[in-house]
mmCIF file of C-alpha atoms in Angstrom:
data_model
loop_
_atom_site.group_PDB
_atom_site.id
_atom_site.type_symbol
_atom_site.label_atom_id
_atom_site.label_comp_id
_atom_site.label_asym_id
_atom_site.label_seq_id
_atom_site.Cartn_x
_atom_site.Cartn_y
_atom_site.Cartn_z
ATOM 1 C CA UNK R 1 -0.111 -0.004 0.100
ATOM 2 C CA UNK R 2 0.977 3.489 -0.740
ATOM 3 C CA UNK R 3 1.625 6.499 1.647
ATOM 4 C CA UNK R 4 -1.758 8.257 -0.760
ATOM 5 C CA UNK R 5 -3.550 4.404 0.797
ATOM 6 C CA UNK R 6 -3.558 2.877 -2.350
ATOM 7 C CA UNK R 7 -2.862 -0.448 -3.786
ATOM 8 C CA UNK R 8 -0.221 -0.235 -6.763
ATOM 9 C CA UNK R 9 0.882 -2.811 -7.374
ATOM 10 C CA UNK R 10 0.551 -6.420 -7.371
ATOM 11 C CA UNK R 11 -0.558 -9.746 -9.453
ATOM 12 C CA UNK R 12 -2.805 -7.535 -12.528
ATOM 13 C CA UNK R 13 -6.817 -8.298 -13.894
ATOM 14 C CA UNK R 14 -6.471 -11.300 -17.167
ATOM 15 C CA UNK R 15 -2.665 -11.553 -16.540
ATOM 16 C CA UNK R 16 -1.736 -15.046 -16.901
ATOM 17 C CA UNK R 17 -2.049 -17.821 -18.819
ATOM 18 C CA UNK R 18 -5.652 -18.090 -20.361
ATOM 19 C CA UNK R 19 -7.483 -21.601 -19.450
ATOM 20 C CA UNK R 20 -7.097 -24.262 -21.568
ATOM 21 C CA UNK R 21 -10.901 -26.412 -23.732
ATOM 22 C CA UNK R 22 -11.669 -28.805 -21.419
ATOM 23 C CA UNK R 23 -11.836 -30.886 -25.103
ATOM 24 C CA UNK R 24 -8.382 -30.085 -24.811
ATOM 25 C CA UNK R 25 -6.885 -31.006 -21.446
ATOM 26 C CA UNK R 26 -8.954 -34.470 -21.912
ATOM 27 C CA UNK R 27 -7.074 -35.099 -24.474
ATOM 28 C CA UNK R 28 -3.476 -33.714 -22.986
ATOM 29 C CA UNK R 29 -4.636 -36.414 -20.491
ATOM 30 C CA UNK R 30 -4.315 -33.377 -17.860
ATOM 31 C CA UNK R 31 -6.532 -32.947 -14.890
ATOM 32 C CA UNK R 32 -9.916 -31.805 -15.655
ATOM 33 C CA UNK R 33 -12.197 -30.306 -13.471
ATOM 34 C CA UNK R 34 -16.008 -30.761 -15.065
ATOM 35 C CA UNK R 35 -18.600 -27.646 -13.792
ATOM 36 C CA UNK R 36 -22.056 -29.123 -12.433
ATOM 37 C CA UNK R 37 -25.628 -27.364 -12.157
ATOM 38 C CA UNK R 38 -25.785 -27.636 -7.544
ATOM 39 C CA UNK R 39 -29.371 -29.463 -6.502
ATOM 40 C CA UNK R 40 -29.359 -27.926 -3.205
ATOM 41 C CA UNK R 41 -31.820 -29.876 -0.498
ATOM 42 C CA UNK R 42 -33.517 -28.171 2.518
ATOM 43 C CA UNK R 43 -31.761 -29.755 5.771
ATOM 44 C CA UNK R 44 -35.768 -31.662 6.698
ATOM 45 C CA UNK R 45 -37.924 -32.091 4.096
ATOM 46 C CA UNK R 46 -42.026 -30.764 4.827
ATOM 47 C CA UNK R 47 -45.369 -32.593 3.726
ATOM 48 C CA UNK R 48 -47.919 -30.558 1.697
ATOM 49 C CA UNK R 49 -50.077 -31.395 4.536
ATOM 50 C CA UNK R 50 -47.674 -29.389 7.057
ATOM 51 C CA UNK R 51 -48.284 -25.512 5.120
ATOM 52 C CA UNK R 52 -50.837 -23.776 5.245
ATOM 53 C CA UNK R 53 -51.859 -21.447 2.499
ATOM 54 C CA UNK R 54 -49.614 -22.296 0.433
ATOM 55 C CA UNK R 55 -49.299 -21.736 -3.193
ATOM 56 C CA UNK R 56 -50.450 -24.296 -6.658
ATOM 57 C CA UNK R 57 -46.778 -24.065 -7.453
ATOM 58 C CA UNK R 58 -45.507 -26.865 -10.909
ATOM 59 C CA UNK R 59 -42.033 -26.623 -11.269
ATOM 60 C CA UNK R 60 -41.259 -25.341 -15.508
ATOM 61 C CA UNK R 61 -39.316 -26.459 -17.737
ATOM 62 C CA UNK R 62 -38.705 -23.872 -19.560
ATOM 63 C CA UNK R 63 -39.027 -19.739 -18.680
ATOM 64 C CA UNK R 64 -42.079 -18.565 -21.100
ATOM 65 C CA UNK R 65 -40.490 -15.557 -23.047
ATOM 66 C CA UNK R 66 -41.613 -12.775 -22.833
ATOM 67 C CA UNK R 67 -44.969 -10.766 -24.164
ATOM 68 C CA UNK R 68 -43.304 -8.707 -26.151
ATOM 69 C CA UNK R 69 -40.603 -10.982 -28.210
ATOM 70 C CA UNK R 70 -43.776 -12.123 -30.260
ATOM 71 C CA UNK R 71 -45.216 -8.241 -30.378
ATOM 72 C CA UNK R 72 -47.412 -7.366 -33.451
ATOM 73 C CA UNK R 73 -45.319 -5.278 -36.078
ATOM 74 C CA UNK R 74 -46.069 -1.592 -37.699
ATOM 75 C CA UNK R 75 -47.057 -4.264 -40.988
ATOM 76 C CA UNK R 76 -49.507 -6.908 -38.733
ATOM 77 C CA UNK R 77 -46.845 -9.975 -39.067
ATOM 78 C CA UNK R 78 -45.482 -10.963 -35.170
ATOM 79 C CA UNK R 79 -41.958 -10.368 -34.367
ATOM 80 C CA UNK R 80 -41.655 -13.876 -34.222
ATOM 81 C CA UNK R 81 -39.057 -13.679 -31.399
ATOM 82 C CA UNK R 82 -40.665 -15.979 -29.313
ATOM 83 C CA UNK R 83 -39.631 -18.972 -31.302
ATOM 84 C CA UNK R 84 -36.098 -17.914 -31.455
ATOM 85 C CA UNK R 85 -35.518 -17.935 -27.552
ATOM 86 C CA UNK R 86 -37.438 -21.415 -27.433
ATOM 87 C CA UNK R 87 -35.096 -22.527 -30.188
ATOM 88 C CA UNK R 88 -32.495 -21.699 -28.847
ATOM 89 C CA UNK R 89 -33.794 -22.660 -24.857
ATOM 90 C CA UNK R 90 -33.971 -26.001 -26.054
ATOM 91 C CA UNK R 91 -30.668 -25.920 -27.974
ATOM 92 C CA UNK R 92 -28.906 -25.432 -24.746
ATOM 93 C CA UNK R 93 -31.143 -27.816 -22.334
ATOM 94 C CA UNK R 94 -30.017 -30.449 -24.941
ATOM 95 C CA UNK R 95 -26.011 -29.276 -24.631
ATOM 96 C CA UNK R 96 -27.175 -28.708 -20.221
ATOM 97 C CA UNK R 97 -25.855 -25.423 -20.158
ATOM 98 C CA UNK R 98 -29.974 -23.991 -19.680
ATOM 99 C CA UNK R 99 -28.905 -23.246 -16.271
ATOM 100 C CA UNK R 100 -26.252 -21.246 -16.984
ATOM 101 C CA UNK R 101 -27.171 -18.443 -19.277
ATOM 102 C CA UNK R 102 -29.857 -16.185 -18.024
ATOM 103 C CA UNK R 103 -32.404 -16.219 -19.979
ATOM 104 C CA UNK R 104 -32.662 -11.831 -21.225
ATOM 105 C CA UNK R 105 -29.431 -13.006 -23.071
ATOM 106 C CA UNK R 106 -31.037 -15.437 -24.654
ATOM 107 C CA UNK R 107 -34.912 -13.127 -25.416
ATOM 108 C CA UNK R 108 -32.361 -9.796 -25.917
ATOM 109 C CA UNK R 109 -30.159 -12.134 -28.347
ATOM 110 C CA UNK R 110 -33.433 -13.793 -30.090
ATOM 111 C CA UNK R 111 -35.277 -10.428 -30.609
ATOM 112 C CA UNK R 112 -31.777 -9.017 -32.373
ATOM 113 C CA UNK R 113 -31.073 -11.587 -34.819
ATOM 114 C CA UNK R 114 -35.183 -11.180 -35.611
ATOM 115 C CA UNK R 115 -34.569 -7.767 -36.364
ATOM 116 C CA UNK R 116 -31.987 -8.200 -38.544
ATOM 117 C CA UNK R 117 -33.982 -10.443 -40.498
ATOM 118 C CA UNK R 118 -36.680 -8.112 -40.575
ATOM 119 C CA UNK R 119 -33.709 -5.433 -42.048
ATOM 120 C CA UNK R 120 -32.813 -8.105 -44.378
ATOM 121 C CA UNK R 121 -36.008 -9.194 -45.846
ATOM 122 C CA UNK R 122 -36.969 -4.818 -45.719
ATOM 123 C CA UNK R 123 -33.328 -4.629 -48.361
ATOM 124 C CA UNK R 124 -34.913 -7.378 -49.948
ATOM 125 C CA UNK R 125 -38.059 -4.857 -50.508
ATOM 126 C CA UNK R 126 -36.344 -2.411 -51.578
ATOM 127 C CA UNK R 127 -33.248 -2.775 -52.741
ATOM 128 C CA UNK R 128 -29.841 -1.392 -51.651
ATOM 129 C CA UNK R 129 -30.099 2.244 -52.734
ATOM 130 C CA UNK R 130 -32.858 5.411 -51.844
ATOM 131 C CA UNK R 131 -33.258 8.482 -52.172
ATOM 132 C CA UNK R 132 -31.615 11.369 -49.891
ATOM 133 C CA UNK R 133 -34.803 12.817 -48.654
ATOM 134 C CA UNK R 134 -33.303 16.149 -49.110
ATOM 135 C CA UNK R 135 -31.238 17.008 -52.034
ATOM 136 C CA UNK R 136 -32.529 13.371 -53.988
ATOM 137 C CA UNK R 137 -29.271 12.151 -54.405
ATOM 138 C CA UNK R 138 -29.026 7.978 -54.730
ATOM 139 C CA UNK R 139 -27.449 7.362 -50.563
ATOM 140 C CA UNK R 140 -27.359 4.068 -49.509
ATOM 141 C CA UNK R 141 -30.583 2.237 -48.133
ATOM 142 C CA UNK R 142 -30.988 3.240 -43.936
ATOM 143 C CA UNK R 143 -32.617 -0.936 -44.214
ATOM 144 C CA UNK R 144 -28.598 -1.637 -44.359
ATOM 145 C CA UNK R 145 -26.649 0.555 -42.017
ATOM 146 C CA UNK R 146 -29.396 -0.750 -39.263
ATOM 147 C CA UNK R 147 -28.893 -5.218 -40.363
ATOM 148 C CA UNK R 148 -25.257 -4.481 -39.765
ATOM 149 C CA UNK R 149 -25.187 -3.367 -36.480
ATOM 150 C CA UNK R 150 -28.390 -5.552 -35.584
ATOM 151 C CA UNK R 151 -26.235 -8.460 -36.917
ATOM 152 C CA UNK R 152 -22.939 -7.649 -34.707
ATOM 153 C CA UNK R 153 -25.550 -7.348 -31.169
ATOM 154 C CA UNK R 154 -26.972 -10.712 -32.113
ATOM 155 C CA UNK R 155 -23.098 -11.891 -33.013
ATOM 156 C CA UNK R 156 -22.430 -10.315 -30.226
ATOM 157 C CA UNK R 157 -25.063 -11.679 -27.915
ATOM 158 C CA UNK R 158 -24.751 -15.078 -30.125
ATOM 159 C CA UNK R 159 -21.607 -15.510 -28.486
ATOM 160 C CA UNK R 160 -21.780 -14.116 -24.928
ATOM 161 C CA UNK R 161 -24.897 -16.934 -24.717
ATOM 162 C CA UNK R 162 -22.909 -19.781 -26.725
ATOM 163 C CA UNK R 163 -19.209 -20.029 -26.129
ATOM 164 C CA UNK R 164 -18.833 -16.818 -23.996
ATOM 165 C CA UNK R 165 -16.101 -13.689 -24.317
ATOM 166 C CA UNK R 166 -16.296 -13.670 -20.652
ATOM 167 C CA UNK R 167 -17.785 -10.242 -20.089
ATOM 168 C CA UNK R 168 -19.568 -11.997 -17.060
ATOM 169 C CA UNK R 169 -18.916 -14.681 -15.396
ATOM 170 C CA UNK R 170 -19.858 -17.690 -16.140
ATOM 171 C CA UNK R 171 -20.048 -17.600 -20.403
ATOM 172 C CA UNK R 172 -17.056 -19.898 -21.248
ATOM 173 C CA UNK R 173 -18.859 -22.744 -19.909
ATOM 174 C CA UNK R 174 -20.205 -23.616 -23.074
ATOM 175 C CA UNK R 175 -17.031 -23.282 -24.876
ATOM 176 C CA UNK R 176 -14.807 -25.540 -22.019
ATOM 177 C CA UNK R 177 -17.053 -28.006 -22.659
ATOM 178 C CA UNK R 178 -18.002 -28.690 -25.907
ATOM 179 C CA UNK R 179 -17.967 -31.665 -27.215
ATOM 180 C CA UNK R 180 -16.227 -32.774 -30.531
ATOM 181 C CA UNK R 181 -18.326 -32.578 -33.380
ATOM 182 C CA UNK R 182 -19.914 -28.862 -31.319
ATOM 183 C CA UNK R 183 -16.452 -28.301 -31.663
ATOM 184 C CA UNK R 184 -15.960 -28.337 -34.966
ATOM 185 C CA UNK R 185 -19.154 -26.368 -35.776
ATOM 186 C CA UNK R 186 -18.640 -23.643 -34.235
ATOM 187 C CA UNK R 187 -15.400 -23.236 -35.724
ATOM 188 C CA UNK R 188 -17.057 -23.714 -38.952
ATOM 189 C CA UNK R 189 -19.314 -21.224 -37.786
#
């Protein structure tokens, strides 16, 4: 600690070797630790008769997508992000990773990707060129820029959901616990 009371020096954040993927550790014969979701059990089990005025609760396999993911658009069609949310959730569940990913992140990814699809449909309908509102000259269609920004946002969020760029702890779980077939698909993507 310095005279002014600030901590200086010491190990820097993200310094040192990066962690090796699980598949590489197993292939090399090194010790590997597989993350598993904790199953927490109460110390004493309660019977339903013991609870007074208890709510009628039931377990859900998947959280319901928010209403804004299927809201009607100006053209009268639904957005359709709810279908992508369900598809992504099932994909994560098949790989046993749904407990590690926040459903709000999947919703954000689904919305960004469906907005990208809408922009691409608009480009197909109206073309790549547009007319400048004041000069009347030829300009690039505004849907092109919107499409690019939605595509990069969707790709970033897909990376967070599926393999991780480590903005928050835990998002690299998927990449480090992939099987070999998924790794090949991810690299091809």
